[in-house]
Short mmCIF file of C-alpha atoms and ligand atoms in Angstrom, two decimals:
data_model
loop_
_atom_site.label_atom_id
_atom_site.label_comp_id
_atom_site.label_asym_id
_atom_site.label_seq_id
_atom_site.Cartn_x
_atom_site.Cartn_y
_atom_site.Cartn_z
CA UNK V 1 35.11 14.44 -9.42
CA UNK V 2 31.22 13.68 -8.99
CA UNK V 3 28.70 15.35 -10.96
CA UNK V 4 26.62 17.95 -9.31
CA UNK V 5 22.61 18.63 -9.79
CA UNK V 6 22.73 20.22 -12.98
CA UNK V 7 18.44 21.12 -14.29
CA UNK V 8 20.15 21.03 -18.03
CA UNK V 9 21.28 17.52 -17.64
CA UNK V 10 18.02 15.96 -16.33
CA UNK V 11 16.13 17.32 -18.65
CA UNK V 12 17.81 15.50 -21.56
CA UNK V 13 18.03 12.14 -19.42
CA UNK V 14 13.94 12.37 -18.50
CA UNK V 15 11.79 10.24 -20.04
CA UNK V 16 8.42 11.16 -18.31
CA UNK V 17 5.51 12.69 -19.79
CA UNK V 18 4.87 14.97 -16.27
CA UNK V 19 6.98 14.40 -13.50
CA UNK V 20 9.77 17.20 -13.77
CA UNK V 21 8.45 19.04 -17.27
CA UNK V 22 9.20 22.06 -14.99
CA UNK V 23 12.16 21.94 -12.52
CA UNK V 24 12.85 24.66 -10.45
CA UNK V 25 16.39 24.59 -8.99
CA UNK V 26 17.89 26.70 -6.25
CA UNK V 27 21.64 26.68 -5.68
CA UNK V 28 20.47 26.97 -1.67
CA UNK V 29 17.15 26.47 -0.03
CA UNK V 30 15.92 25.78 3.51
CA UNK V 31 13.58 22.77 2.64
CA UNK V 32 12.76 21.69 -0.93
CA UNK V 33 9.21 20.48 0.76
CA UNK V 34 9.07 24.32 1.55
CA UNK V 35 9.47 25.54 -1.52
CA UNK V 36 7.32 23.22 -3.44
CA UNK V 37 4.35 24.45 -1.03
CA UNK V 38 5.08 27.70 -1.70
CA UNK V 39 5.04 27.14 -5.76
CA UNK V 40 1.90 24.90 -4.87
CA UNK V 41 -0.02 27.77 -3.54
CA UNK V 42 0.75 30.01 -6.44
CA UNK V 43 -0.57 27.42 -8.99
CA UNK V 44 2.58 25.43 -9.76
CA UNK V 45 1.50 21.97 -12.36
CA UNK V 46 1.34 18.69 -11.43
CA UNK V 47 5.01 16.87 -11.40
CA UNK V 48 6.86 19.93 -11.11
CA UNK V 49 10.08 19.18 -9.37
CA UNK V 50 11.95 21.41 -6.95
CA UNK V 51 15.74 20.96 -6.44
CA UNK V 52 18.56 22.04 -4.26
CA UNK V 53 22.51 21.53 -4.37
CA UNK V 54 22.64 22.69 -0.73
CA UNK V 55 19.38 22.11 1.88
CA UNK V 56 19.83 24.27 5.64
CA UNK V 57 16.67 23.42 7.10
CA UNK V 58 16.00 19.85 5.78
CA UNK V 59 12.60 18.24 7.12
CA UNK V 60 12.08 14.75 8.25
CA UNK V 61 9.28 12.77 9.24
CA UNK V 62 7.67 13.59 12.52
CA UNK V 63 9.13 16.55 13.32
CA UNK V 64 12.59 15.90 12.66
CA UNK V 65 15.56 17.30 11.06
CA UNK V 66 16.89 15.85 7.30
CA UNK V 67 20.51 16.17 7.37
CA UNK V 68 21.49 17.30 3.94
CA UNK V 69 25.23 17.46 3.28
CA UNK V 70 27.60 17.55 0.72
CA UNK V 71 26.58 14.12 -1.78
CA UNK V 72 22.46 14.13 -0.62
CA UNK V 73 20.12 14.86 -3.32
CA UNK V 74 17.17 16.85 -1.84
CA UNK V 75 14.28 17.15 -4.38
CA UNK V 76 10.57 17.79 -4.40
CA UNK V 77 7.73 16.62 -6.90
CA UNK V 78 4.20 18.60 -6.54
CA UNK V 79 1.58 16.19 -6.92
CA UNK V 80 -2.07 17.00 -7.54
CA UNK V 81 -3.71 14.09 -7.29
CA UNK V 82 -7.01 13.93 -9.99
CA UNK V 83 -8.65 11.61 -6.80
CA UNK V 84 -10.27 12.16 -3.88
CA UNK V 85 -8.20 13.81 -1.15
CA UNK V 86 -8.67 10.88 0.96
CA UNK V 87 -6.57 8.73 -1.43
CA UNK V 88 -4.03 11.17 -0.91
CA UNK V 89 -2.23 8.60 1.42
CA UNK V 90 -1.22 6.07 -2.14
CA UNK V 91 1.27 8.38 -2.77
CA UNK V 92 3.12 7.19 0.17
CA UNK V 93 3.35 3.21 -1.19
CA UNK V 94 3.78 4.63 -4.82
CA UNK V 95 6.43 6.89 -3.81
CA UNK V 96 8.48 4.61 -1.51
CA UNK V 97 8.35 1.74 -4.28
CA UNK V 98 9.13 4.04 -7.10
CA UNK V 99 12.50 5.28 -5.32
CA UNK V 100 13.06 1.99 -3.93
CA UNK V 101 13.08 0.36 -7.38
CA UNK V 102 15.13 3.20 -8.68
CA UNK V 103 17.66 2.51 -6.23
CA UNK V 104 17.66 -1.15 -7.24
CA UNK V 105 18.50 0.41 -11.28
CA UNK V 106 20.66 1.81 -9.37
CA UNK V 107 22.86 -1.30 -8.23
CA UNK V 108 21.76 -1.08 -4.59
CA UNK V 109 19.76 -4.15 -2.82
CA UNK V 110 17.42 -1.57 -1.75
CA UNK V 111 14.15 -2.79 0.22
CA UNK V 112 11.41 -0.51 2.20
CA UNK V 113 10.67 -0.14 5.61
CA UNK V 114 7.51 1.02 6.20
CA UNK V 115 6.45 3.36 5.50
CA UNK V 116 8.88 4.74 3.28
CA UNK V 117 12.44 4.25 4.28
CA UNK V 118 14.59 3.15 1.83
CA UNK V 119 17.18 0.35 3.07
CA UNK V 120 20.73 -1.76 1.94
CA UNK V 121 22.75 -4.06 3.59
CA UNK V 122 20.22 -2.51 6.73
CA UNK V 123 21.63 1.32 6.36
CA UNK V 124 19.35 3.78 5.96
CA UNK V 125 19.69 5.24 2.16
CA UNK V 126 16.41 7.48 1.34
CA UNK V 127 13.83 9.19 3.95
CA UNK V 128 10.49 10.52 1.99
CA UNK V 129 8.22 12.88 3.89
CA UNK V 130 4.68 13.79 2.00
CA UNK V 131 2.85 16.73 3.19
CA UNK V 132 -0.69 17.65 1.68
CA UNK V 133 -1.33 20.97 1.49
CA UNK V 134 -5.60 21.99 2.57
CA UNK V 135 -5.66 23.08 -0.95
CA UNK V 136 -5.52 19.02 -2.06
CA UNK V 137 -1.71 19.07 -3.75
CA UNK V 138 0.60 16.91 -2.42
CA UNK V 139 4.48 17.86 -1.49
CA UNK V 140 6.12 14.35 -2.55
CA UNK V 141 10.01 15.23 -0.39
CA UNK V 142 12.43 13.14 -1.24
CA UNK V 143 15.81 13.06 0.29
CA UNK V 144 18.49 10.43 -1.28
CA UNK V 145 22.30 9.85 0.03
CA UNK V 146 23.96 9.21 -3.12
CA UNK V 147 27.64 9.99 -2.53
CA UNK V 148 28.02 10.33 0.88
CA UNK V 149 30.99 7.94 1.96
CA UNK V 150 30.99 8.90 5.92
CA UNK V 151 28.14 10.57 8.11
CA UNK V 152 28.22 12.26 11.66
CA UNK V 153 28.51 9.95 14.57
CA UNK V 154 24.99 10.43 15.47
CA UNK V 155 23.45 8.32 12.49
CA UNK V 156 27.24 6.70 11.50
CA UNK V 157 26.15 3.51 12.51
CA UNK V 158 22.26 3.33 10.67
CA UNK V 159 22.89 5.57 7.25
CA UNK V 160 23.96 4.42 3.90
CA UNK V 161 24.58 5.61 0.60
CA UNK V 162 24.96 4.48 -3.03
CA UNK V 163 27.97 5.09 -3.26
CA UNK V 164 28.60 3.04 -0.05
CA UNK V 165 25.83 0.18 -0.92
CA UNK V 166 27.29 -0.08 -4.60
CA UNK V 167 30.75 0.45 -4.52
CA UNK V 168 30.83 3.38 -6.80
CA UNK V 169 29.90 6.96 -7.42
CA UNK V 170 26.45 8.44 -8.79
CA UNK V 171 25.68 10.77 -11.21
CA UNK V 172 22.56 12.13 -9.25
CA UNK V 173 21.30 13.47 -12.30
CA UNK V 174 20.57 10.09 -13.29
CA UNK V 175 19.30 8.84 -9.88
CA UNK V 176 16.87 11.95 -9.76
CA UNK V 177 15.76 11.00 -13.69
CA UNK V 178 15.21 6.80 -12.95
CA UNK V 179 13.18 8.13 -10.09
CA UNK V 180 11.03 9.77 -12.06
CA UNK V 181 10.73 7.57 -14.41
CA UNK V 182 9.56 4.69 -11.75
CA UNK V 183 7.16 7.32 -10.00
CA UNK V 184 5.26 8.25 -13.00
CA UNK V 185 3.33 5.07 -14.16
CA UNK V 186 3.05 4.27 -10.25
CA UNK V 187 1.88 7.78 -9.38
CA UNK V 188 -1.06 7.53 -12.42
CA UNK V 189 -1.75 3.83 -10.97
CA UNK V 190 -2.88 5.50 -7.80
CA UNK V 191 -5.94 6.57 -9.40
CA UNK V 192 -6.90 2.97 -10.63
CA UNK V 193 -8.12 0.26 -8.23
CA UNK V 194 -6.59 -2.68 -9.94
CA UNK V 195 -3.58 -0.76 -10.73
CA UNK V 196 -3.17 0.23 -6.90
CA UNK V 197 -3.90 -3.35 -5.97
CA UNK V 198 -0.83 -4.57 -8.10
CA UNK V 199 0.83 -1.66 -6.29
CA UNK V 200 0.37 -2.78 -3.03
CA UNK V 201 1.31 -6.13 -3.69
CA UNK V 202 4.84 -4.71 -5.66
CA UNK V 203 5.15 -2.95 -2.42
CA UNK V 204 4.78 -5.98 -0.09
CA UNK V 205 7.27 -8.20 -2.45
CA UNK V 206 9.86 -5.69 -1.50
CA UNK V 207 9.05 -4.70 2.43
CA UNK V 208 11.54 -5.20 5.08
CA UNK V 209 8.76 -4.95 7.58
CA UNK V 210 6.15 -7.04 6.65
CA UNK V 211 6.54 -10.96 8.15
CA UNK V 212 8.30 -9.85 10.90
CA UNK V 213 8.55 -8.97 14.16
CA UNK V 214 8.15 -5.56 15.32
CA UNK V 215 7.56 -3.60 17.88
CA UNK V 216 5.55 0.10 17.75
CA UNK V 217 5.74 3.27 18.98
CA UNK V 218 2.61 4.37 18.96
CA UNK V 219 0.94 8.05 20.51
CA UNK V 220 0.69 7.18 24.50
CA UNK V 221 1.80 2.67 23.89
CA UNK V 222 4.45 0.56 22.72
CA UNK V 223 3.59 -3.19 22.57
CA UNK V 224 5.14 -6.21 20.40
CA UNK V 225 3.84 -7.73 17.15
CA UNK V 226 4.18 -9.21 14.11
CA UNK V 227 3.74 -7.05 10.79
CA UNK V 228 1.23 -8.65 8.62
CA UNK V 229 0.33 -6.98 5.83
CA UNK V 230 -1.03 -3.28 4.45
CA UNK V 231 -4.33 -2.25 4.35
CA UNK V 232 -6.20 -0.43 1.23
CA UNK V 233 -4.26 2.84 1.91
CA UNK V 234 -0.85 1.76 3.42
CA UNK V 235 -1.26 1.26 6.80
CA UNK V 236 0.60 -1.65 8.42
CA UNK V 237 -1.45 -4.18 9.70
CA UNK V 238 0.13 -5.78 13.10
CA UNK V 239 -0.89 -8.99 15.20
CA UNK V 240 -0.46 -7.78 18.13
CA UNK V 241 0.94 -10.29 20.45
CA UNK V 242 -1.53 -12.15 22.44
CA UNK V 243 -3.92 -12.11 18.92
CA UNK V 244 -5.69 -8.84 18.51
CA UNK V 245 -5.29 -7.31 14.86
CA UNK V 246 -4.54 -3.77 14.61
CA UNK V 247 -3.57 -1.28 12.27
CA UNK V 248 -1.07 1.13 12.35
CA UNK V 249 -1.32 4.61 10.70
CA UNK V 250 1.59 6.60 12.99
CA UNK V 251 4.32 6.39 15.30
CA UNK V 252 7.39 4.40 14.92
CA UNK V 253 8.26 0.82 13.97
CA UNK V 254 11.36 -1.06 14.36
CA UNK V 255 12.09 -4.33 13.22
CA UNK V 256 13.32 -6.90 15.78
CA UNK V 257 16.54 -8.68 14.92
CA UNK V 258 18.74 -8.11 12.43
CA UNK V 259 17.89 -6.67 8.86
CA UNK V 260 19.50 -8.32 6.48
CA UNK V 261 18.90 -7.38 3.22
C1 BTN O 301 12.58 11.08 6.91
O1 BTN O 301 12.47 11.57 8.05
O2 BTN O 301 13.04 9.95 6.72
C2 BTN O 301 12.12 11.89 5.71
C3 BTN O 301 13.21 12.77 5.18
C4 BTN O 301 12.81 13.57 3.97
C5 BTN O 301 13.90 14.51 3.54
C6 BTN O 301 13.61 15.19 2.22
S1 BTN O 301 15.03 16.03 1.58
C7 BTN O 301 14.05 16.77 0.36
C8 BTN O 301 12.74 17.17 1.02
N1 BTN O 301 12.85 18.46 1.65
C9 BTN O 301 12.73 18.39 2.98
O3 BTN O 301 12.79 19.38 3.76
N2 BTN O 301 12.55 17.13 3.36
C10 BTN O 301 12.51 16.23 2.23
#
């Protein structure tokens, strides 16, 4: 029998000074992102953390649906970033490298795929989606398949899970607490240039996307390139082939060839 979310249990595992002091847990929600606007808005701290043992309305990136069954952990950390709004966009390489390297603690060869996919053995094992509220916090979403060990036939053949990358089951409880514990000191970097530098390059030093080829998706094109490097807030820098330099900030990437991490 695999443990279930339980706000008792993380608490004693946490070793963070913000991130998840206050945890608000709902047996059932719609969307953890959601909720943690909602608490936002009414004045909830920084690093409080919003959990679910059953998401119906799961959010992905650009419009899509999360799928959130039975063996997903769905969880939400309020940020309020003591930066610029602008900066707002760190949080995406901080947040994708924190879970990333928790899912290495984990046992998983996990890698990212930018911007914030989290990959093994090329199966999709963690989406993030960040929304910033026009009041300046930050709704950090964070959806992991931990104990999943079969998914619909619609994403059967691209998702993962721990338990399916590792060979064994989770305790989410601890997944949810070594996240944490990564995202803290990488959330505070954020606000430090040399400590976002050493970010970025911790990021690049575990990218799936960067050094090869790709091709993007991008509003009204799709061309062919090769994924070069970041730029000062995240943004994928692609040679475009034929030599122009561009940088990418939204639509989709995919990386040509197989992923083999
Ligand atoms: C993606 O499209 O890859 C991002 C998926 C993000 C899903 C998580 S699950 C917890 C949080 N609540 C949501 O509604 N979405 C995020």
């Amino acid at each position: 029998m695999t443990a279930r979310i339980d706000p008792q249990a993380i608490k004693e595992k946490l070793t963070t000074e913000t991130l998840g002091r206050s945890v608000v847990f709902r047996e059932e929600t719609a969307s953890t992102n959601a909720d943690a606007k909602a608490l936002g808005r009414q004045g909830a701290p920084h690093g409080t953390l919003v959990l679910c043992a059953r998401q119906t309305a799961g959010r992905g990136r650009r419009g899509r649906s999360w799928l959130s069954d039975e063996g997903a952990l769905c969880m939400t950390l309020l940020l309020r970033p003591p930066f610029p709004p602008e900066l707002a966009p760190r949080y995406i390489v901080a947040c994708a490298l924190g879970v990333c390297r928790a899912l290495r603690a984990c046992g998983a060869s996990a890698r990212i795929k930018w911007p914030n996919d989290i990959l093994a053995n090329g199966r999709k094992l963690c989406g993030i989606l960040l929304e910033a509220d026009a009041s300046g916090f930050v709704a950090a979403g964070i959806g992991v398949n931990v104990n999943q060990r079969d998914f619909p036939a619609d994403i059967a053949g691209t998702a993962g899970s721990l338990l399916t990358a590792t060979g064994r089951a989770h305790d989410p409880n601890d997944v949810i607490a070594r996240i944490l514990a990564e995202c803290e000191p990488l959330f505070a970097a954020c606000g430090d240039e040399a400590g976002y530098a050493a970010l970025l390059e911790s990021y690049q030093a575990l990218s799936l996307t960067i050094g090869r080829r790709v091709r993007i998706f991008a509003p009204g094109e799709e061309y062919d390139a090769k994924a070069v490097g970041l730029d000062p807030l995240g943004m994928l820098i692609v040679q475009r082939d034929g030599g122009e330099t561009r940088v990418v900030g939204a639509g989709d990437v995919t990386i040509r060839g197989a992923i083999d991490n």
